[in-house]
């Protein structure tokens, strides 16, 4: 992994750890709960990705910088954010969107390095981006964002396609990654601030005779 991708991976880990720690703070969890939620949010998607791709031991076992970074991030959130309930929900969503964009590209890139086809790379990018948040939301007893009508997993899919397509067209790795991250982030932020969403699949209850 080159220095740019590695730096972005650490950045995404920190952002998702913040997202998990803020979610724990909003539910008034103790420090251990904050750490657990920050950890599963930050490394959950990558752990599942590496397991499926057969890249074992998973990344945070071979490089403990990820674990130390999550622990430090969780500690800083607890020390600096005194009133997490007063935080705007938009800030929480924006932090999550940043991590989503970075992890989507990281997941797709790692899949391609392992020899996976572009379609599998898009799937692995999406999985890397959403699984940590799914685990976080389940532990917080919330319906995961990926199962709602919000633009979430769709943004990952678009970002993964952008990344694999631009690489196929001969674009450099760093530029392709930057464009894909921006595309993913822009689409997710459009969903947050402009209210864009997917149509709901709703089955009306049959009327009684």
Short mmCIF file of N, CA and C in Angstrom, two decimals, residues 12-182:
data_model
loop_
_atom_site.label_atom_id
_atom_site.label_comp_id
_atom_site.label_asym_id
_atom_site.label_seq_id
_atom_site.Cartn_x
_atom_site.Cartn_y
_atom_site.Cartn_z
N UNK A 12 -9.55 7.62 7.44
CA UNK A 12 -10.88 7.04 7.48
C UNK A 12 -11.13 6.30 8.79
N UNK A 13 -10.11 5.61 9.30
CA UNK A 13 -10.24 4.91 10.57
C UNK A 13 -10.55 5.89 11.69
N UNK A 14 -9.83 7.02 11.71
CA UNK A 14 -10.06 8.02 12.75
C UNK A 14 -11.45 8.63 12.63
N UNK A 15 -11.88 8.91 11.42
CA UNK A 15 -13.20 9.52 11.22
C UNK A 15 -14.31 8.58 11.65
N UNK A 16 -14.20 7.30 11.28
CA UNK A 16 -15.22 6.34 11.69
C UNK A 16 -15.18 6.10 13.19
N UNK A 17 -13.99 6.15 13.78
CA UNK A 17 -13.88 6.02 15.24
C UNK A 17 -14.60 7.18 15.93
N UNK A 18 -14.45 8.39 15.38
CA UNK A 18 -15.17 9.55 15.91
C UNK A 18 -16.67 9.33 15.81
N UNK A 19 -17.11 8.83 14.65
CA UNK A 19 -18.52 8.56 14.45
C UNK A 19 -19.05 7.58 15.49
N UNK A 20 -18.31 6.50 15.73
CA UNK A 20 -18.72 5.52 16.73
C UNK A 20 -18.71 6.07 18.14
N UNK A 21 -17.67 6.85 18.47
CA UNK A 21 -17.58 7.43 19.81
C UNK A 21 -18.70 8.44 20.05
N UNK A 22 -19.04 9.24 19.06
CA UNK A 22 -20.14 10.19 19.20
C UNK A 22 -21.47 9.47 19.41
N UNK A 23 -21.66 8.37 18.68
CA UNK A 23 -22.89 7.60 18.86
C UNK A 23 -22.97 7.05 20.28
N UNK A 24 -21.84 6.58 20.81
CA UNK A 24 -21.81 6.08 22.18
C UNK A 24 -22.09 7.20 23.17
N UNK A 25 -21.53 8.38 22.90
CA UNK A 25 -21.75 9.51 23.79
C UNK A 25 -23.19 9.95 23.83
N UNK A 26 -23.83 9.90 22.68
CA UNK A 26 -25.24 10.30 22.62
C UNK A 26 -26.12 9.36 23.44
N UNK A 27 -25.67 8.11 23.61
CA UNK A 27 -26.41 7.14 24.41
C UNK A 27 -25.86 7.03 25.84
N UNK A 28 -24.94 7.92 26.19
CA UNK A 28 -24.37 8.00 27.55
C UNK A 28 -23.73 6.68 27.97
N UNK A 29 -22.93 6.10 27.08
CA UNK A 29 -22.20 4.87 27.43
C UNK A 29 -20.99 5.20 28.28
N UNK A 30 -20.48 4.18 28.98
CA UNK A 30 -19.26 4.37 29.76
C UNK A 30 -18.04 4.32 28.84
N UNK A 31 -16.83 4.63 29.35
CA UNK A 31 -15.64 4.67 28.49
C UNK A 31 -15.39 3.37 27.72
N UNK A 32 -15.67 2.22 28.35
CA UNK A 32 -15.48 0.97 27.63
C UNK A 32 -16.46 0.86 26.47
N UNK A 33 -17.69 1.28 26.70
CA UNK A 33 -18.68 1.27 25.62
C UNK A 33 -18.28 2.19 24.48
N UNK A 34 -17.72 3.36 24.83
CA UNK A 34 -17.25 4.29 23.80
C UNK A 34 -16.16 3.63 22.97
N UNK A 35 -15.22 2.97 23.63
CA UNK A 35 -14.12 2.32 22.93
C UNK A 35 -14.62 1.19 22.02
N UNK A 36 -15.53 0.39 22.53
CA UNK A 36 -16.06 -0.73 21.74
C UNK A 36 -16.77 -0.22 20.50
N UNK A 37 -17.62 0.81 20.68
CA UNK A 37 -18.37 1.32 19.54
C UNK A 37 -17.45 2.00 18.53
N UNK A 38 -16.43 2.72 19.02
CA UNK A 38 -15.47 3.34 18.12
C UNK A 38 -14.70 2.27 17.34
N UNK A 39 -14.35 1.19 18.01
CA UNK A 39 -13.55 0.13 17.39
C UNK A 39 -14.33 -0.61 16.32
N UNK A 40 -15.56 -1.03 16.64
CA UNK A 40 -16.31 -1.81 15.66
C UNK A 40 -16.71 -0.95 14.46
N UNK A 41 -16.95 0.33 14.70
CA UNK A 41 -17.29 1.22 13.59
C UNK A 41 -16.09 1.43 12.67
N UNK A 42 -14.91 1.57 13.27
CA UNK A 42 -13.71 1.88 12.50
C UNK A 42 -13.15 0.70 11.74
N UNK A 43 -13.19 -0.49 12.32
CA UNK A 43 -12.52 -1.64 11.69
C UNK A 43 -13.47 -2.76 11.29
N UNK A 44 -14.76 -2.62 11.58
CA UNK A 44 -15.70 -3.70 11.28
C UNK A 44 -15.79 -4.04 9.81
N UNK A 45 -15.94 -3.01 8.96
CA UNK A 45 -16.06 -3.25 7.53
C UNK A 45 -14.81 -3.85 6.93
N UNK A 46 -13.66 -3.33 7.32
CA UNK A 46 -12.41 -3.87 6.80
C UNK A 46 -12.13 -5.28 7.26
N UNK A 47 -12.57 -5.60 8.48
CA UNK A 47 -12.39 -6.96 9.00
C UNK A 47 -13.19 -7.96 8.18
N UNK A 48 -14.46 -7.63 7.90
CA UNK A 48 -15.29 -8.52 7.09
C UNK A 48 -14.72 -8.63 5.68
N UNK A 49 -14.28 -7.51 5.12
CA UNK A 49 -13.69 -7.52 3.77
C UNK A 49 -12.48 -8.44 3.69
N UNK A 50 -11.55 -8.27 4.63
CA UNK A 50 -10.34 -9.08 4.60
C UNK A 50 -10.65 -10.57 4.79
N UNK A 51 -11.63 -10.85 5.63
CA UNK A 51 -12.02 -12.24 5.86
C UNK A 51 -12.57 -12.87 4.58
N UNK A 52 -13.42 -12.14 3.87
CA UNK A 52 -14.01 -12.66 2.63
C UNK A 52 -12.94 -12.84 1.55
N UNK A 53 -12.03 -11.88 1.46
CA UNK A 53 -10.98 -11.94 0.44
C UNK A 53 -9.87 -12.93 0.81
N UNK A 54 -9.90 -13.45 2.02
CA UNK A 54 -8.86 -14.38 2.45
C UNK A 54 -7.57 -13.70 2.83
N UNK A 55 -7.63 -12.40 3.11
CA UNK A 55 -6.44 -11.65 3.52
C UNK A 55 -6.32 -11.74 5.03
N UNK A 56 -5.71 -12.80 5.49
CA UNK A 56 -5.59 -13.02 6.92
C UNK A 56 -4.12 -13.19 7.31
N UNK A 57 -3.74 -12.78 8.53
CA UNK A 57 -4.56 -12.09 9.53
C UNK A 57 -5.10 -10.76 8.98
N UNK A 58 -6.23 -10.29 9.52
CA UNK A 58 -6.82 -9.06 9.04
C UNK A 58 -5.91 -7.88 9.35
N UNK A 59 -6.18 -6.76 8.70
CA UNK A 59 -5.24 -5.63 8.66
C UNK A 59 -4.84 -5.10 10.02
N UNK A 60 -5.78 -5.05 10.99
CA UNK A 60 -5.45 -4.43 12.27
C UNK A 60 -4.65 -5.35 13.19
N UNK A 61 -4.56 -6.62 12.81
CA UNK A 61 -3.70 -7.54 13.55
C UNK A 61 -2.25 -7.40 13.08
N UNK A 62 -2.06 -7.25 11.78
CA UNK A 62 -0.71 -7.10 11.24
C UNK A 62 -0.17 -5.69 11.40
N UNK A 63 -1.05 -4.72 11.58
CA UNK A 63 -0.63 -3.32 11.78
C UNK A 63 -1.44 -2.74 12.93
N UNK A 64 -0.87 -2.77 14.13
CA UNK A 64 -1.61 -2.32 15.32
C UNK A 64 -1.75 -0.81 15.40
N UNK A 65 -1.19 -0.07 14.42
CA UNK A 65 -1.40 1.37 14.40
C UNK A 65 -2.89 1.71 14.34
N UNK A 66 -3.67 0.85 13.69
CA UNK A 66 -5.11 1.08 13.60
C UNK A 66 -5.77 1.03 14.98
N UNK A 67 -5.39 0.06 15.78
CA UNK A 67 -5.98 -0.07 17.11
C UNK A 67 -5.57 1.09 18.00
N UNK A 68 -4.29 1.44 17.96
CA UNK A 68 -3.83 2.57 18.77
C UNK A 68 -4.52 3.86 18.34
N UNK A 69 -4.72 4.02 17.05
CA UNK A 69 -5.39 5.22 16.55
C UNK A 69 -6.83 5.29 17.03
N UNK A 70 -7.54 4.16 17.00
CA UNK A 70 -8.92 4.14 17.49
C UNK A 70 -8.97 4.47 18.97
N UNK A 71 -8.07 3.89 19.75
CA UNK A 71 -8.05 4.16 21.18
C UNK A 71 -7.77 5.63 21.46
N UNK A 72 -6.81 6.20 20.76
CA UNK A 72 -6.49 7.61 20.94
C UNK A 72 -7.66 8.49 20.54
N UNK A 73 -8.28 8.16 19.42
CA UNK A 73 -9.41 8.96 18.93
C UNK A 73 -10.56 8.92 19.92
N UNK A 74 -10.88 7.73 20.43
CA UNK A 74 -11.96 7.60 21.40
C UNK A 74 -11.66 8.41 22.67
N UNK A 75 -10.41 8.36 23.11
CA UNK A 75 -10.03 9.12 24.30
C UNK A 75 -10.16 10.63 24.07
N UNK A 76 -9.74 11.08 22.89
CA UNK A 76 -9.84 12.51 22.58
C UNK A 76 -11.30 12.95 22.50
N UNK A 77 -12.15 12.12 21.91
CA UNK A 77 -13.57 12.48 21.84
C UNK A 77 -14.15 12.60 23.24
N UNK A 78 -13.83 11.66 24.13
CA UNK A 78 -14.35 11.73 25.49
C UNK A 78 -13.81 12.95 26.24
N UNK A 79 -12.55 13.34 25.94
CA UNK A 79 -11.95 14.46 26.65
C UNK A 79 -12.42 15.82 26.11
N UNK A 80 -12.66 15.89 24.80
CA UNK A 80 -12.95 17.19 24.19
C UNK A 80 -14.42 17.45 23.96
N UNK A 81 -15.21 16.41 23.83
CA UNK A 81 -16.64 16.59 23.57
C UNK A 81 -17.40 16.32 24.85
N UNK A 82 -17.76 17.40 25.53
CA UNK A 82 -18.37 17.27 26.84
C UNK A 82 -19.87 17.00 26.77
N UNK A 83 -20.52 17.51 25.73
CA UNK A 83 -21.98 17.39 25.65
C UNK A 83 -22.37 16.80 24.30
N UNK A 84 -22.14 15.50 24.08
CA UNK A 84 -22.43 14.91 22.78
C UNK A 84 -23.89 15.01 22.39
N UNK A 85 -24.81 15.08 23.37
CA UNK A 85 -26.23 15.17 23.03
C UNK A 85 -26.56 16.51 22.38
N UNK A 86 -25.73 17.53 22.63
CA UNK A 86 -25.98 18.85 22.07
C UNK A 86 -25.39 19.01 20.67
N UNK A 87 -24.62 18.02 20.25
CA UNK A 87 -24.03 18.11 18.91
C UNK A 87 -25.11 18.03 17.85
N UNK A 88 -24.95 18.82 16.80
CA UNK A 88 -25.89 18.74 15.69
C UNK A 88 -25.80 17.37 15.03
N UNK A 89 -26.96 16.80 14.72
CA UNK A 89 -26.96 15.53 14.02
C UNK A 89 -26.27 15.61 12.68
N UNK A 90 -26.23 16.81 12.10
CA UNK A 90 -25.55 16.99 10.81
C UNK A 90 -24.05 16.75 10.94
N UNK A 91 -23.45 17.19 12.04
CA UNK A 91 -22.01 16.96 12.24
C UNK A 91 -21.72 15.47 12.34
N UNK A 92 -22.57 14.76 13.02
CA UNK A 92 -22.43 13.31 13.13
C UNK A 92 -22.52 12.67 11.75
N UNK A 93 -23.45 13.12 10.94
CA UNK A 93 -23.64 12.56 9.60
C UNK A 93 -22.49 12.91 8.67
N UNK A 94 -21.97 14.13 8.79
CA UNK A 94 -20.85 14.54 7.94
C UNK A 94 -19.60 13.73 8.27
N UNK A 95 -19.34 13.52 9.57
CA UNK A 95 -18.20 12.69 9.97
C UNK A 95 -18.34 11.29 9.40
N UNK A 96 -19.53 10.75 9.46
CA UNK A 96 -19.79 9.43 8.92
C UNK A 96 -19.59 9.41 7.40
N UNK A 97 -20.03 10.49 6.72
CA UNK A 97 -19.90 10.57 5.27
C UNK A 97 -18.43 10.60 4.84
N UNK A 98 -17.60 11.29 5.59
CA UNK A 98 -16.17 11.34 5.27
C UNK A 98 -15.55 9.95 5.37
N UNK A 99 -15.86 9.25 6.46
CA UNK A 99 -15.34 7.89 6.61
C UNK A 99 -15.87 6.97 5.53
N UNK A 100 -17.12 7.14 5.17
CA UNK A 100 -17.73 6.32 4.13
C UNK A 100 -16.99 6.46 2.81
N UNK A 101 -16.68 7.71 2.44
CA UNK A 101 -15.99 7.98 1.17
C UNK A 101 -14.60 7.35 1.14
N UNK A 102 -13.86 7.53 2.23
CA UNK A 102 -12.50 7.00 2.28
C UNK A 102 -12.50 5.47 2.27
N UNK A 103 -13.33 4.88 3.10
CA UNK A 103 -13.33 3.42 3.21
C UNK A 103 -13.83 2.73 1.95
N UNK A 104 -14.73 3.38 1.24
CA UNK A 104 -15.21 2.80 -0.02
C UNK A 104 -14.06 2.60 -0.99
N UNK A 105 -13.25 3.63 -1.14
CA UNK A 105 -12.12 3.55 -2.08
C UNK A 105 -11.05 2.59 -1.57
N UNK A 106 -10.79 2.63 -0.27
CA UNK A 106 -9.79 1.72 0.30
C UNK A 106 -10.21 0.26 0.07
N UNK A 107 -11.48 -0.02 0.30
CA UNK A 107 -11.96 -1.39 0.11
C UNK A 107 -11.85 -1.85 -1.33
N UNK A 108 -12.23 -0.98 -2.27
CA UNK A 108 -12.14 -1.33 -3.68
C UNK A 108 -10.68 -1.52 -4.09
N UNK A 109 -9.82 -0.66 -3.58
CA UNK A 109 -8.40 -0.74 -3.94
C UNK A 109 -7.76 -2.02 -3.43
N UNK A 110 -8.09 -2.40 -2.19
CA UNK A 110 -7.53 -3.63 -1.64
C UNK A 110 -8.05 -4.86 -2.37
N UNK A 111 -9.30 -4.81 -2.80
CA UNK A 111 -9.85 -5.94 -3.55
C UNK A 111 -9.15 -6.11 -4.89
N UNK A 112 -8.89 -4.99 -5.56
CA UNK A 112 -8.19 -5.06 -6.85
C UNK A 112 -6.77 -5.59 -6.67
N UNK A 113 -6.10 -5.18 -5.60
CA UNK A 113 -4.75 -5.66 -5.33
C UNK A 113 -4.75 -7.17 -5.11
N UNK A 114 -5.81 -7.68 -4.50
CA UNK A 114 -5.89 -9.11 -4.24
C UNK A 114 -6.23 -9.92 -5.49
N UNK A 115 -6.50 -9.21 -6.61
CA UNK A 115 -6.79 -9.89 -7.86
C UNK A 115 -8.27 -10.04 -8.17
N UNK A 116 -9.13 -9.37 -7.40
CA UNK A 116 -10.57 -9.48 -7.63
C UNK A 116 -10.99 -8.72 -8.89
N UNK A 117 -12.09 -9.14 -9.48
CA UNK A 117 -12.66 -8.46 -10.63
C UNK A 117 -13.25 -7.12 -10.21
N UNK A 118 -13.40 -6.16 -11.15
CA UNK A 118 -13.95 -4.84 -10.80
C UNK A 118 -15.29 -4.90 -10.08
N UNK A 119 -16.19 -5.79 -10.51
CA UNK A 119 -17.49 -5.87 -9.84
C UNK A 119 -17.33 -6.27 -8.38
N UNK A 120 -16.43 -7.21 -8.11
CA UNK A 120 -16.18 -7.63 -6.72
C UNK A 120 -15.53 -6.49 -5.95
N UNK A 121 -14.66 -5.73 -6.62
CA UNK A 121 -14.02 -4.59 -5.97
C UNK A 121 -15.06 -3.57 -5.53
N UNK A 122 -16.07 -3.32 -6.36
CA UNK A 122 -17.14 -2.40 -5.99
C UNK A 122 -17.90 -2.93 -4.78
N UNK A 123 -18.17 -4.23 -4.77
CA UNK A 123 -18.87 -4.84 -3.64
C UNK A 123 -18.04 -4.75 -2.36
N UNK A 124 -16.74 -5.00 -2.47
CA UNK A 124 -15.89 -4.93 -1.29
C UNK A 124 -15.74 -3.50 -0.80
N UNK A 125 -15.71 -2.55 -1.72
CA UNK A 125 -15.68 -1.15 -1.32
C UNK A 125 -16.93 -0.76 -0.56
N UNK A 126 -18.07 -1.20 -1.07
CA UNK A 126 -19.34 -0.92 -0.40
C UNK A 126 -19.38 -1.57 0.97
N UNK A 127 -18.93 -2.81 1.05
CA UNK A 127 -18.93 -3.52 2.33
C UNK A 127 -18.01 -2.83 3.34
N UNK A 128 -16.84 -2.41 2.88
CA UNK A 128 -15.91 -1.72 3.77
C UNK A 128 -16.53 -0.43 4.31
N UNK A 129 -17.28 0.24 3.45
CA UNK A 129 -17.88 1.50 3.86
C UNK A 129 -19.05 1.37 4.79
N UNK A 130 -19.86 0.33 4.63
CA UNK A 130 -21.14 0.30 5.36
C UNK A 130 -21.18 -0.64 6.55
N UNK A 131 -20.38 -1.71 6.56
CA UNK A 131 -20.54 -2.73 7.60
C UNK A 131 -20.24 -2.19 8.99
N UNK A 132 -19.21 -1.38 9.13
CA UNK A 132 -18.90 -0.81 10.45
C UNK A 132 -20.06 0.01 10.98
N UNK A 133 -20.68 0.81 10.10
CA UNK A 133 -21.83 1.60 10.52
C UNK A 133 -23.03 0.74 10.85
N UNK A 134 -23.19 -0.38 10.13
CA UNK A 134 -24.29 -1.30 10.43
C UNK A 134 -24.12 -1.87 11.84
N UNK A 135 -22.90 -2.31 12.16
CA UNK A 135 -22.65 -2.85 13.49
C UNK A 135 -22.89 -1.78 14.56
N UNK A 136 -22.42 -0.57 14.31
CA UNK A 136 -22.64 0.54 15.25
C UNK A 136 -24.12 0.77 15.49
N UNK A 137 -24.89 0.85 14.41
CA UNK A 137 -26.32 1.13 14.55
C UNK A 137 -27.06 0.00 15.26
N UNK A 138 -26.69 -1.25 14.96
CA UNK A 138 -27.33 -2.38 15.62
C UNK A 138 -27.05 -2.34 17.12
N UNK A 139 -25.81 -2.07 17.51
CA UNK A 139 -25.47 -1.98 18.92
C UNK A 139 -26.18 -0.81 19.60
N UNK A 140 -26.48 0.22 18.83
CA UNK A 140 -27.21 1.38 19.37
C UNK A 140 -28.72 1.21 19.27
N UNK A 141 -29.16 0.03 18.82
CA UNK A 141 -30.59 -0.29 18.69
C UNK A 141 -31.30 0.67 17.73
N UNK A 142 -30.61 0.96 16.62
CA UNK A 142 -31.19 1.79 15.57
C UNK A 142 -31.24 1.01 14.27
N UNK A 143 -32.16 1.39 13.40
CA UNK A 143 -32.21 0.78 12.07
C UNK A 143 -31.00 1.30 11.29
N UNK A 144 -30.13 0.42 10.78
CA UNK A 144 -28.93 0.87 10.06
C UNK A 144 -29.28 1.78 8.88
N UNK A 145 -28.43 2.77 8.67
CA UNK A 145 -28.66 3.70 7.57
C UNK A 145 -28.77 2.98 6.23
N UNK A 146 -28.00 1.91 6.09
CA UNK A 146 -27.97 1.20 4.81
C UNK A 146 -29.31 0.56 4.48
N UNK A 147 -30.17 0.37 5.50
CA UNK A 147 -31.47 -0.24 5.28
C UNK A 147 -32.59 0.79 5.16
N UNK A 148 -32.23 2.07 5.18
CA UNK A 148 -33.23 3.11 5.02
C UNK A 148 -33.21 3.62 3.58
N UNK A 149 -34.06 4.60 3.31
CA UNK A 149 -34.13 5.12 1.94
C UNK A 149 -33.05 6.17 1.67
N UNK A 150 -32.23 6.50 2.68
CA UNK A 150 -31.20 7.52 2.50
C UNK A 150 -30.15 7.06 1.48
N UNK A 151 -29.51 8.04 0.82
CA UNK A 151 -28.39 7.75 -0.08
C UNK A 151 -27.19 7.37 0.78
N UNK A 152 -26.90 6.09 0.86
CA UNK A 152 -25.80 5.64 1.71
C UNK A 152 -24.98 4.57 0.98
N UNK A 153 -25.51 3.36 0.92
CA UNK A 153 -24.81 2.32 0.17
C UNK A 153 -24.72 2.68 -1.30
N UNK A 154 -25.72 3.41 -1.79
CA UNK A 154 -25.69 3.84 -3.20
C UNK A 154 -24.48 4.71 -3.47
N UNK A 155 -24.14 5.58 -2.53
CA UNK A 155 -22.97 6.44 -2.68
C UNK A 155 -21.70 5.60 -2.77
N UNK A 156 -21.64 4.52 -1.98
CA UNK A 156 -20.49 3.62 -2.02
C UNK A 156 -20.38 2.94 -3.38
N UNK A 157 -21.51 2.49 -3.89
CA UNK A 157 -21.51 1.81 -5.18
C UNK A 157 -21.02 2.74 -6.27
N UNK A 158 -21.52 3.98 -6.27
CA UNK A 158 -21.10 4.96 -7.27
C UNK A 158 -19.60 5.24 -7.13
N UNK A 159 -19.14 5.39 -5.88
CA UNK A 159 -17.72 5.65 -5.66
C UNK A 159 -16.84 4.50 -6.13
N UNK A 160 -17.28 3.27 -5.86
CA UNK A 160 -16.51 2.11 -6.32
C UNK A 160 -16.45 2.02 -7.82
N UNK A 161 -17.57 2.32 -8.48
CA UNK A 161 -17.59 2.31 -9.94
C UNK A 161 -16.67 3.39 -10.49
N UNK A 162 -16.72 4.58 -9.90
CA UNK A 162 -15.84 5.67 -10.34
C UNK A 162 -14.38 5.26 -10.23
N UNK A 163 -14.04 4.63 -9.11
CA UNK A 163 -12.64 4.26 -8.89
C UNK A 163 -12.17 3.21 -9.90
N UNK A 164 -12.94 2.14 -10.05
CA UNK A 164 -12.52 1.09 -10.98
C UNK A 164 -12.54 1.58 -12.44
N UNK A 165 -13.51 2.43 -12.77
CA UNK A 165 -13.61 2.92 -14.14
C UNK A 165 -12.46 3.85 -14.49
N UNK A 166 -12.13 4.78 -13.58
CA UNK A 166 -11.03 5.71 -13.86
C UNK A 166 -9.69 4.99 -13.94
N UNK A 167 -9.52 3.95 -13.13
CA UNK A 167 -8.29 3.16 -13.24
C UNK A 167 -8.24 2.44 -14.58
N UNK A 168 -9.38 1.92 -15.02
CA UNK A 168 -9.45 1.23 -16.31
C UNK A 168 -9.11 2.17 -17.46
N UNK A 169 -9.46 3.44 -17.29
CA UNK A 169 -9.19 4.44 -18.33
C UNK A 169 -7.75 4.96 -18.28
N UNK A 170 -6.96 4.45 -17.35
CA UNK A 170 -5.54 4.81 -17.30
C UNK A 170 -5.19 5.92 -16.35
N UNK A 171 -6.11 6.33 -15.52
CA UNK A 171 -5.84 7.41 -14.57
C UNK A 171 -4.96 6.89 -13.44
N UNK A 172 -4.11 7.76 -12.89
CA UNK A 172 -3.25 7.37 -11.79
C UNK A 172 -4.04 7.00 -10.55
N UNK A 173 -3.43 6.18 -9.70
CA UNK A 173 -4.12 5.68 -8.51
C UNK A 173 -4.57 6.80 -7.58
N UNK A 174 -3.67 7.76 -7.32
CA UNK A 174 -4.01 8.83 -6.38
C UNK A 174 -5.13 9.71 -6.91
N UNK A 175 -5.08 10.04 -8.19
CA UNK A 175 -6.12 10.89 -8.77
C UNK A 175 -7.45 10.13 -8.83
N UNK A 176 -7.39 8.86 -9.22
CA UNK A 176 -8.60 8.05 -9.27
C UNK A 176 -9.23 7.92 -7.89
N UNK A 177 -8.40 7.70 -6.88
CA UNK A 177 -8.91 7.58 -5.51
C UNK A 177 -9.53 8.89 -5.05
N UNK A 178 -8.88 10.01 -5.36
CA UNK A 178 -9.39 11.32 -4.95
C UNK A 178 -10.74 11.61 -5.59
N UNK A 179 -10.86 11.34 -6.89
CA UNK A 179 -12.12 11.58 -7.59
C UNK A 179 -13.24 10.69 -7.05
N UNK A 180 -12.90 9.43 -6.79
CA UNK A 180 -13.92 8.51 -6.28
C UNK A 180 -14.37 8.91 -4.88
N UNK A 181 -13.44 9.34 -4.05
CA UNK A 181 -13.81 9.79 -2.71
C UNK A 181 -14.69 11.03 -2.77
N UNK A 182 -14.32 11.96 -3.64
CA UNK A 182 -15.13 13.17 -3.79
C UNK A 182 -16.53 12.85 -4.31
#
